[in-house]
Every structure is written in C-alpha cells, then in structure tokens.
Amino acid sequence: MSTVGERIKQGRNTKGMTQKQLAKKLGVSENYINDVENGRKVVEEKFIERVGKVLGGDLAEMTTLFDNIAYEERKSSESNLKTHNAAKANKVKETINEVWNDAFSSVLKSVGIYSYDLNKPIGKKELPVISNKIEGYAQDKVLYIKIENDDLLGFRICQGDLALANLTSEIENNKIYLMDINGERVIRQLKKLDSNKVLIISNKNMVRTETAHPKDIKVIAKLNRLEIQL
C-alpha cells in the first residue's frame, strides 16, 4: 500500500465512509478508490486535493504529502537509474576488458620450447602474431628447439641456444634441420646434390659430411632463427 493510499484510507475511515461513498463524492468508481488505497493506482495532485476537500483534511498537508511522495519517487527513480548506469558501465568495462584480452591473445602467442624428442614442452616464449602467422609460418607449426650439443659449433650454434623452427617434412637446399637418420635424432645442415643424393653436414671442430638418399632421412623441423644464450 502506498503512503497516499494509506492516508486516504485513514481519512475515509475517520469520516466513517465506505469506498463506495467516497467514490461517489469524487465521481470515480469504487474499484478506482480500492486500487488507489492499495497502491495499484498512481494519483495526481489534483485528485489528492479533491480527496482532501471531501474528507475535510488539511489541503496544505495533503499537498505537502504529495510533494514528499513525488520527491521520494524521484529519488527512488534516480537511485534506480544510477544503479542501472553503474551496472551498464561495469558491463561495458567487462566487454572492453574482454576485447583487449582477445586483442592481446591475437597479437601474442605462447610458443613451446622443446628438446629434440619433442615429447612435451620444457618452457615457452611469447611471439607476435602477424596476419595470423608467426614469422610467416602457421601458428600450430612453430616451435622452439633447445640445442642439446655442439654438433654445429662451426655454424655458431651452441648447446643451450634456442632455435625457432617450423614443422616440415620437406627438404630445402642449404637449410638446417632437426631430423632422424640411422636411428638418431640430430640437427644437421642439408645440401641437395641431386634428386637422389643429399649431403648431410655437421661442424663441431671440423666440417664432417656424409651422403644419403632423401628417403633415408626423416626431416622433422626446419630451423629459421637462432637465439643465443649469453
């Protein structure tokens, strides 16, 4: 029940009037009075003035009551608006944060660091993603390989260095690869001699070479860039 409704009901009962009698004097239906008293109808100031005259209440008091109620309603409305705006602002902030998180996840990607067996990552590094690629290669094909020995010391590739690589099974001339040969996984430079011969090069203390048929070599990844450890 609203404050206005309570005051009207209180005044009506004080006068010993029924809802029907009050409704008749005000020229409205009994249901209308019932709705007002139970807070289901919003009344205007003029109606309150008419009620005040019929019930013999203080007109100034009734007007003040109306003003107070209007003030409370405005305050409640403003409070609800502030709550709504705050909730909206929080939602916008959350959306912005999500956008930035998505943006950063698109700009940077974690690239795993692996030993030669490639079983599981032993670390990771963040690299930029440009045009949905990392260093020009598909994101799911890029990895770091931790150099395990000095077999290519002559090429300034030392144990502990990190080589950025991409998974591939194709041989390009004069490139360095992680590969399987003779039951061993190694990093070597490959040089094509012809369609049936490949020169396999290591360079620890001196250059060592051997020839093999391409079918005897299982290329796993091509090394593209070296990050040395100081």
CSV table of C-alpha atoms in Angstrom, one decimal:
chain,number,residue,atom,x,y,z
A,1,MET,CA,0.0,0.0,0.0
A,2,SER,CA,1.3,3.5,-0.9
A,3,THR,CA,1.6,6.4,1.5
A,4,VAL,CA,-1.1,8.3,-0.4
A,5,GLY,CA,-3.4,5.2,-0.3
A,6,GLU,CA,-2.8,4.8,3.4
A,7,ARG,CA,-3.7,8.4,4.1
A,8,ILE,CA,-6.8,8.3,2.0
A,9,LYS,CA,-8.0,5.1,3.7
A,10,GLN,CA,-7.2,6.5,7.1
A,11,GLY,CA,-9.1,9.7,6.4
A,12,ARG,CA,-12.1,7.8,4.9
A,13,ASN,CA,-12.3,5.5,8.0
A,14,THR,CA,-12.1,8.5,10.3
A,15,LYS,CA,-15.0,10.0,8.4
A,16,GLY,CA,-16.9,6.7,8.6
A,17,MET,CA,-17.2,6.5,4.9
A,18,THR,CA,-17.1,3.4,2.7
A,19,GLN,CA,-15.1,3.2,-0.5
A,20,LYS,CA,-18.4,3.4,-2.4
A,21,GLN,CA,-19.4,6.6,-0.7
A,22,LEU,CA,-16.1,8.2,-1.2
A,23,ALA,CA,-16.1,7.2,-4.9
A,24,LYS,CA,-19.5,8.7,-5.4
A,25,LYS,CA,-18.4,12.0,-3.9
A,26,LEU,CA,-15.3,12.1,-6.1
A,27,GLY,CA,-17.1,10.9,-9.2
A,28,VAL,CA,-15.0,7.8,-9.7
A,29,SER,CA,-15.7,4.1,-9.4
A,30,GLU,CA,-15.4,2.1,-6.2
A,31,ASN,CA,-12.7,0.0,-7.8
A,32,TYR,CA,-10.7,3.1,-8.5
A,33,ILE,CA,-10.7,4.0,-4.8
A,34,ASN,CA,-9.8,0.5,-3.9
A,35,ASP,CA,-6.9,0.5,-6.3
A,36,VAL,CA,-5.6,3.9,-5.0
A,37,GLU,CA,-5.8,2.7,-1.4
A,38,ASN,CA,-3.9,-0.5,-2.2
A,39,GLY,CA,-1.2,1.3,-4.2
A,40,ARG,CA,-2.2,0.0,-7.6
A,41,LYS,CA,-3.1,3.4,-9.0
A,42,VAL,CA,-0.8,6.4,-9.3
A,43,VAL,CA,-2.8,9.6,-8.5
A,44,GLU,CA,-2.3,13.2,-9.5
A,45,GLU,CA,-2.0,16.2,-7.2
A,46,LYS,CA,-5.5,17.4,-8.3
A,47,PHE,CA,-7.1,14.1,-7.2
A,48,ILE,CA,-5.4,14.4,-3.8
A,49,GLU,CA,-6.7,18.0,-3.4
A,50,ARG,CA,-10.3,16.7,-4.2
A,51,VAL,CA,-9.9,13.9,-1.6
A,52,GLY,CA,-8.7,16.5,0.9
A,53,LYS,CA,-11.8,18.6,0.4
A,54,VAL,CA,-14.1,15.7,0.6
A,55,LEU,CA,-12.5,14.2,3.7
A,56,GLY,CA,-12.0,17.6,5.3
A,57,GLY,CA,-8.3,17.2,5.6
A,58,ASP,CA,-5.8,20.0,5.6
A,59,LEU,CA,-5.3,20.9,1.9
A,60,ALA,CA,-1.8,22.2,2.6
A,61,GLU,CA,-0.9,19.0,4.4
A,62,MET,CA,-2.2,16.9,1.5
A,63,THR,CA,-0.2,19.0,-1.0
A,64,THR,CA,2.9,18.7,1.1
A,65,LEU,CA,2.3,14.9,1.3
A,66,PHE,CA,2.0,14.8,-2.4
A,67,ASP,CA,5.3,16.8,-2.8
A,68,ASN,CA,7.1,14.5,-0.4
A,69,ILE,CA,5.9,11.4,-2.2
A,70,ALA,CA,6.9,12.9,-5.6
A,71,TYR,CA,10.3,13.7,-4.1
A,72,GLU,CA,10.7,10.1,-2.8
A,73,GLU,CA,9.6,8.7,-6.2
A,74,ARG,CA,12.1,10.9,-8.0
A,75,LYS,CA,14.9,9.9,-5.5
A,76,SER,CA,14.0,6.2,-6.0
A,77,SER,CA,13.9,6.7,-9.8
A,78,GLU,CA,17.3,8.4,-9.7
A,79,SER,CA,18.7,5.7,-7.4
A,80,ASN,CA,17.5,3.0,-9.8
A,81,LEU,CA,18.9,5.0,-12.8
A,82,LYS,CA,22.3,5.3,-11.0
A,83,THR,CA,22.2,1.5,-10.3
A,84,HIS,CA,21.3,0.8,-13.9
A,85,ASN,CA,24.0,3.1,-15.2
A,86,ALA,CA,26.6,1.6,-12.8
A,87,ALA,CA,25.7,-1.9,-13.9
A,88,LYS,CA,25.8,-0.8,-17.6
A,89,ALA,CA,29.2,0.9,-17.0
A,90,ASN,CA,30.5,-2.3,-15.4
A,91,LYS,CA,29.2,-4.4,-18.3
A,92,VAL,CA,30.9,-2.0,-20.8
A,93,LYS,CA,34.1,-2.2,-18.8
A,94,GLU,CA,33.9,-6.0,-18.8
A,95,THR,CA,33.3,-6.0,-22.5
A,96,ILE,CA,36.3,-3.7,-23.1
A,97,ASN,CA,38.5,-5.9,-21.0
A,98,GLU,CA,37.3,-8.9,-23.0
A,99,VAL,CA,38.1,-7.1,-26.2
A,100,TRP,CA,41.6,-6.2,-25.0
A,101,ASN,CA,42.2,-9.7,-23.8
A,102,ASP,CA,41.1,-11.1,-27.2
A,103,ALA,CA,43.3,-8.5,-28.9
A,104,PHE,CA,46.4,-9.3,-26.9
A,105,SER,CA,45.8,-13.1,-27.3
A,106,SER,CA,45.6,-12.4,-31.1
A,107,VAL,CA,48.8,-10.3,-31.0
A,108,LEU,CA,50.9,-12.6,-28.8
A,109,LYS,CA,51.0,-16.3,-28.7
A,110,SER,CA,52.9,-18.8,-26.5
A,111,VAL,CA,55.3,-20.9,-28.4
A,112,GLY,CA,56.6,-24.0,-26.7
A,113,ILE,CA,60.2,-24.8,-26.2
A,114,TYR,CA,61.2,-28.5,-26.8
A,115,SER,CA,64.1,-30.8,-26.6
A,116,TYR,CA,64.9,-32.9,-29.6
A,117,ASP,CA,62.4,-35.6,-28.7
A,118,LEU,CA,59.5,-33.1,-28.9
A,119,ASN,CA,57.6,-35.1,-26.3
A,120,LYS,CA,56.4,-32.2,-24.2
A,121,PRO,CA,57.4,-28.5,-23.8
A,122,ILE,CA,60.1,-27.6,-21.3
A,123,GLY,CA,59.2,-23.9,-21.5
A,124,LYS,CA,57.6,-21.3,-23.6
A,125,LYS,CA,58.1,-17.8,-25.1
A,126,GLU,CA,55.7,-15.2,-26.3
A,127,LEU,CA,55.9,-14.2,-30.0
A,128,PRO,CA,53.9,-11.8,-32.1
A,129,VAL,CA,51.2,-13.0,-34.4
A,130,ILE,CA,51.1,-11.1,-37.7
A,131,SER,CA,48.4,-11.8,-40.3
A,132,ASN,CA,47.5,-14.9,-38.3
A,133,LYS,CA,51.1,-16.3,-38.7
A,134,ILE,CA,54.3,-16.4,-36.6
A,135,GLU,CA,57.4,-15.5,-38.5
A,136,GLY,CA,55.5,-16.2,-41.7
A,137,TYR,CA,54.5,-19.7,-40.6
A,138,ALA,CA,51.2,-21.3,-39.5
A,139,GLN,CA,50.9,-20.8,-35.7
A,140,ASP,CA,50.4,-24.5,-35.0
A,141,LYS,CA,53.7,-25.3,-36.9
A,142,VAL,CA,56.0,-23.0,-35.0
A,143,LEU,CA,58.1,-24.2,-32.0
A,144,TYR,CA,61.4,-23.5,-30.3
A,145,ILE,CA,64.1,-26.3,-30.2
A,146,LYS,CA,66.7,-26.2,-27.4
A,147,ILE,CA,70.1,-27.1,-28.8
A,148,GLU,CA,71.4,-30.2,-27.0
A,149,ASN,CA,75.1,-30.3,-28.2
A,150,ASP,CA,77.8,-28.5,-30.1
A,151,ASP,CA,77.5,-30.6,-33.3
A,152,LEU,CA,77.1,-27.3,-35.3
A,153,LEU,CA,79.5,-25.2,-33.3
A,154,GLY,CA,81.2,-24.1,-36.5
A,155,PHE,CA,77.9,-22.5,-37.6
A,156,ARG,CA,77.8,-20.7,-34.2
A,157,ILE,CA,75.0,-23.0,-33.0
A,158,CYS,CA,75.9,-24.0,-29.4
A,159,GLN,CA,74.4,-26.2,-26.7
A,160,GLY,CA,71.8,-24.3,-24.8
A,161,ASP,CA,70.8,-21.9,-27.6
A,162,LEU,CA,67.2,-21.7,-28.7
A,163,ALA,CA,66.3,-22.2,-32.4
A,164,LEU,CA,62.9,-21.0,-33.7
A,165,ALA,CA,61.7,-23.7,-36.1
A,166,ASN,CA,58.7,-24.8,-38.1
A,167,LEU,CA,57.5,-28.4,-38.5
A,168,THR,CA,58.0,-29.7,-42.0
A,169,SER,CA,58.9,-32.8,-43.9
A,170,GLU,CA,60.3,-31.1,-47.0
A,171,ILE,CA,64.0,-30.5,-47.7
A,172,GLU,CA,65.2,-27.1,-48.9
A,173,ASN,CA,68.7,-26.6,-50.1
A,174,ASN,CA,71.4,-25.5,-47.6
A,175,LYS,CA,68.9,-25.3,-44.6
A,176,ILE,CA,69.4,-26.6,-41.1
A,177,TYR,CA,67.0,-29.3,-39.9
A,178,LEU,CA,66.0,-31.4,-36.9
A,179,MET,CA,65.9,-34.9,-38.4
A,180,ASP,CA,66.1,-38.6,-37.9
A,181,ILE,CA,68.9,-40.6,-39.6
A,182,ASN,CA,70.3,-44.0,-38.7
A,183,GLY,CA,68.1,-44.3,-35.6
A,184,GLU,CA,69.4,-41.0,-34.2
A,185,ARG,CA,67.7,-37.6,-33.9
A,186,VAL,CA,70.2,-34.8,-34.8
A,187,ILE,CA,70.4,-31.3,-36.1
A,188,ARG,CA,72.3,-31.0,-39.4
A,189,GLN,CA,72.6,-28.9,-42.5
A,190,LEU,CA,71.3,-30.5,-45.6
A,191,LYS,CA,72.6,-29.7,-49.1
A,192,LYS,CA,70.9,-31.2,-52.2
A,193,LEU,CA,73.4,-32.8,-54.6
A,194,ASP,CA,70.7,-34.2,-57.0
A,195,SER,CA,67.3,-35.8,-56.8
A,196,ASN,CA,68.8,-39.0,-55.3
A,197,LYS,CA,71.5,-37.6,-53.0
A,198,VAL,CA,71.6,-35.3,-50.0
A,199,LEU,CA,74.8,-34.1,-48.3
A,200,ILE,CA,74.5,-34.1,-44.5
A,201,ILE,CA,76.8,-31.6,-42.8
A,202,SER,CA,77.9,-31.3,-39.2
A,203,ASN,CA,80.6,-28.9,-37.9
A,204,LYS,CA,81.8,-29.3,-34.4
A,205,ASN,CA,85.6,-29.0,-34.5
A,206,MET,CA,85.7,-29.5,-38.2
A,207,VAL,CA,83.3,-30.0,-41.1
A,208,ARG,CA,82.1,-33.6,-41.5
A,209,THR,CA,79.9,-34.7,-44.3
A,210,GLU,CA,78.1,-37.8,-45.4
A,211,THR,CA,75.7,-38.6,-48.3
A,212,ALA,CA,72.3,-40.2,-48.0
A,213,HIS,CA,69.3,-40.9,-50.1
A,214,PRO,CA,66.4,-38.5,-49.2
A,215,LYS,CA,64.2,-41.4,-48.3
A,216,ASP,CA,66.7,-42.4,-45.6
A,217,ILE,CA,66.2,-39.1,-43.9
A,218,LYS,CA,63.2,-38.1,-41.9
A,219,VAL,CA,63.0,-34.4,-41.7
A,220,ILE,CA,61.0,-33.1,-38.7
A,221,ALA,CA,61.6,-29.3,-38.5
A,222,LYS,CA,63.5,-26.6,-40.2
A,223,LEU,CA,65.5,-24.1,-38.1
A,224,ASN,CA,64.9,-20.5,-39.1
A,225,ARG,CA,66.3,-18.3,-36.4
A,226,LEU,CA,68.8,-18.7,-33.5
A,227,GLU,CA,68.6,-17.0,-30.1
A,228,ILE,CA,71.9,-17.4,-28.4
A,229,GLN,CA,72.4,-17.7,-24.6
A,230,LEU,CA,74.9,-15.2,-23.2
